[in-house]
PDB file of C-alpha atoms in Angstrom:
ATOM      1  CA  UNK A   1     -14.307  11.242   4.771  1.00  0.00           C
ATOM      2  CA  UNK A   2     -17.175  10.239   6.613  1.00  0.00           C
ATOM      3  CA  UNK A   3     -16.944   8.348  10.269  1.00  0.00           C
ATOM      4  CA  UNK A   4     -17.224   4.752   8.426  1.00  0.00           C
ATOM      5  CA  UNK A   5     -15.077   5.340   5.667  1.00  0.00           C
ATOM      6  CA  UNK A   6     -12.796   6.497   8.379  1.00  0.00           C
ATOM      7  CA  UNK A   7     -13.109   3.624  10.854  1.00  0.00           C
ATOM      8  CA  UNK A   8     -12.811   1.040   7.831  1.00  0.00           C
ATOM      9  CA  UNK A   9      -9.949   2.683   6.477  1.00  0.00           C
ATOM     10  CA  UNK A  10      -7.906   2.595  10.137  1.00  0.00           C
ATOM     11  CA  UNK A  11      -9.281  -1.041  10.672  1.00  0.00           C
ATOM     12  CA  UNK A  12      -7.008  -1.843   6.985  1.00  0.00           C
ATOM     13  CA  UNK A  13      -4.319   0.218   8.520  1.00  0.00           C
ATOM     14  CA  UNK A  14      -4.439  -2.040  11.585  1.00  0.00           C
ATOM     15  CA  UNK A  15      -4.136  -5.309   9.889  1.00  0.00           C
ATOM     16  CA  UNK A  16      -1.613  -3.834   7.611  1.00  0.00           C
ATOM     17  CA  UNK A  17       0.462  -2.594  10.938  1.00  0.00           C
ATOM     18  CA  UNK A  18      -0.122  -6.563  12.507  1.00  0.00           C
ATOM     19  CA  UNK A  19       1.004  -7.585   9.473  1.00  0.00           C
ATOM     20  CA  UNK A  20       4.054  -5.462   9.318  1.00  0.00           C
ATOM     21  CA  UNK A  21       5.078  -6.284  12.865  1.00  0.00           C
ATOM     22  CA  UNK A  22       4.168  -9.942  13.332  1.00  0.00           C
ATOM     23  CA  UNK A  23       4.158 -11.498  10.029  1.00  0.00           C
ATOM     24  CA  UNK A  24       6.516  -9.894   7.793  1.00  0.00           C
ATOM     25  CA  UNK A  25       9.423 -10.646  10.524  1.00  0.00           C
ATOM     26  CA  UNK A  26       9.057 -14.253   9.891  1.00  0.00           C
ATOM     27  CA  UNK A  27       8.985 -14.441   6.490  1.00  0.00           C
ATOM     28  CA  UNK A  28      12.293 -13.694   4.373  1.00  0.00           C
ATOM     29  CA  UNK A  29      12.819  -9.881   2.998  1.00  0.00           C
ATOM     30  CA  UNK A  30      10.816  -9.840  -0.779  1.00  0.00           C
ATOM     31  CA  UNK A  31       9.773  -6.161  -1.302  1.00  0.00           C
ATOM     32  CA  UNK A  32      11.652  -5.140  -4.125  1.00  0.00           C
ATOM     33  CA  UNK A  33      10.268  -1.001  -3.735  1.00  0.00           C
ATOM     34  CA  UNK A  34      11.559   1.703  -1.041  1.00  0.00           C
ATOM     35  CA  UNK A  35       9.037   2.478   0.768  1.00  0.00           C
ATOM     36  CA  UNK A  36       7.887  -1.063   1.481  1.00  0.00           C
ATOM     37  CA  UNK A  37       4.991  -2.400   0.458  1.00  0.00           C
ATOM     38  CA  UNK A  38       3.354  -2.685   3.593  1.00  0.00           C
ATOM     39  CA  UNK A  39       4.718   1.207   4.335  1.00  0.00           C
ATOM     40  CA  UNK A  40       3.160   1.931   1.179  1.00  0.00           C
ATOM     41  CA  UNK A  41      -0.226   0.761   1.600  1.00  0.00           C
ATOM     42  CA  UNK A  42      -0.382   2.522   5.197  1.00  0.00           C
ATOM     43  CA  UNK A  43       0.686   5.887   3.484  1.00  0.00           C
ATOM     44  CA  UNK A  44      -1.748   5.352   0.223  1.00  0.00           C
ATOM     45  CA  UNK A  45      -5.095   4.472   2.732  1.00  0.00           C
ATOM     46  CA  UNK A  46      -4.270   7.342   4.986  1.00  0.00           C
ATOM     47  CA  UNK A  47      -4.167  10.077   1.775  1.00  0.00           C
ATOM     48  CA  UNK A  48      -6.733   8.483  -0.265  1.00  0.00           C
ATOM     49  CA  UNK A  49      -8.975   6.643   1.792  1.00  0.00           C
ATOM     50  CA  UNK A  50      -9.886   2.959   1.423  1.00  0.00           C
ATOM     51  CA  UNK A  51     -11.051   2.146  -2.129  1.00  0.00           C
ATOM     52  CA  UNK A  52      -8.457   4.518  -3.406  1.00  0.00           C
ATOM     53  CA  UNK A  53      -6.072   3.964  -1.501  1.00  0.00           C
ATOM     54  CA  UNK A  54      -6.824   0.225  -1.270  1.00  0.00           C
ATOM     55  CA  UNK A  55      -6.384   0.389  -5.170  1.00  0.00           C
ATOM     56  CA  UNK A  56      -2.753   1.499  -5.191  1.00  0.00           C
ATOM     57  CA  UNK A  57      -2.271  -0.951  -2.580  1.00  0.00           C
ATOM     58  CA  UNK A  58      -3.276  -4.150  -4.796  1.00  0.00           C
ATOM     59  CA  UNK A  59      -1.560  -2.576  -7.435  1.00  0.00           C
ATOM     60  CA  UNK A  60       1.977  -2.306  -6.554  1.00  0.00           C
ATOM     61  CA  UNK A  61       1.533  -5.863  -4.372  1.00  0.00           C
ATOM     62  CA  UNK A  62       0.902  -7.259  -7.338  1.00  0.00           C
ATOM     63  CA  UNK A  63       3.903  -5.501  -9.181  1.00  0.00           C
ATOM     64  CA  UNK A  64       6.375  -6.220  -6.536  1.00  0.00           C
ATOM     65  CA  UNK A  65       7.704  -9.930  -7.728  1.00  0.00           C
ATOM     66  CA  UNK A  66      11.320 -10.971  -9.219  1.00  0.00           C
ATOM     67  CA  UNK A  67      10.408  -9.592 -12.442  1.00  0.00           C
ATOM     68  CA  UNK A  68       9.810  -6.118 -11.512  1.00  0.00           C
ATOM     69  CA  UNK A  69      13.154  -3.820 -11.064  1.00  0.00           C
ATOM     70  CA  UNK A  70      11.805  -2.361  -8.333  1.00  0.00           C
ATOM     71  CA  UNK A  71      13.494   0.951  -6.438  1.00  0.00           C
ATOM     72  CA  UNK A  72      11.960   4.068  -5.362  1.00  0.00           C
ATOM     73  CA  UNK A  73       8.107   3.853  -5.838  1.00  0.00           C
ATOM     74  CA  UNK A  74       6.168   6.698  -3.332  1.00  0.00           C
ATOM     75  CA  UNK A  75       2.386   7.276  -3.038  1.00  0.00           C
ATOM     76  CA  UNK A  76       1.726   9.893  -6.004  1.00  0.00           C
ATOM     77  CA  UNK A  77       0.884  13.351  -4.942  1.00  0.00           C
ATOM     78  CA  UNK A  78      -2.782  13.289  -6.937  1.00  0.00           C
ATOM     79  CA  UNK A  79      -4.914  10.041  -7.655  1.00  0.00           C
ATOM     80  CA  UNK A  80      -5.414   9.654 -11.326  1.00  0.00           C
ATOM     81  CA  UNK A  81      -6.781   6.622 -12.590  1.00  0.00           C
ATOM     82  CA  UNK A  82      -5.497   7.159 -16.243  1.00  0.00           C
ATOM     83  CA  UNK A  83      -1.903   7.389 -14.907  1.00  0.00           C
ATOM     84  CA  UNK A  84      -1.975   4.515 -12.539  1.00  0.00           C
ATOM     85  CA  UNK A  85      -3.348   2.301 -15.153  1.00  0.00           C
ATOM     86  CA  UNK A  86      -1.025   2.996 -17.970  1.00  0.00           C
TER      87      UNK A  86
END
């Protein structure tokens, strides 16, 4: 990863972390996964860099609502676009 992928990809981590510790403690508890989704996102940028990363991110955010069952959801071991999509 190259110095400004890098330094974009801990800036996201940053706001995710403010998030995490001065937002999320105000609002009521919602994540329906293990890790969180905030956890999540941290883990997914630091393996896979931003875009990637950032992908997986919007992608279980936008999965984690009453509808879903939820449970134990980690960052996958290899990015693959076909599986993340189906």
């Amino acid at each position: 990863m190259d110095f400004i992928g890098a330094a974009l990809s801990g800036f996201a981590v940053y706001i995710i972390k403010f998030y995490k510790f001065f937002i999320s403690p105000l609002l009521p508890a919602a994540c329906r996964y293990y890790p969180t989704c905030s956890v999540y996102s941290i883990e997914a940028i630091k393996k896979f860099g931003l875009i990637k990363g950032g992908f997986l991110s919007i992608k279980r955010i936008i999965t984690c609502n009453p509808l879903c069952e939820g449970g134990f959801d980690p960052v996958p071991e290899v990015f693959s676009l076909k599986k993340i999509v189906s």
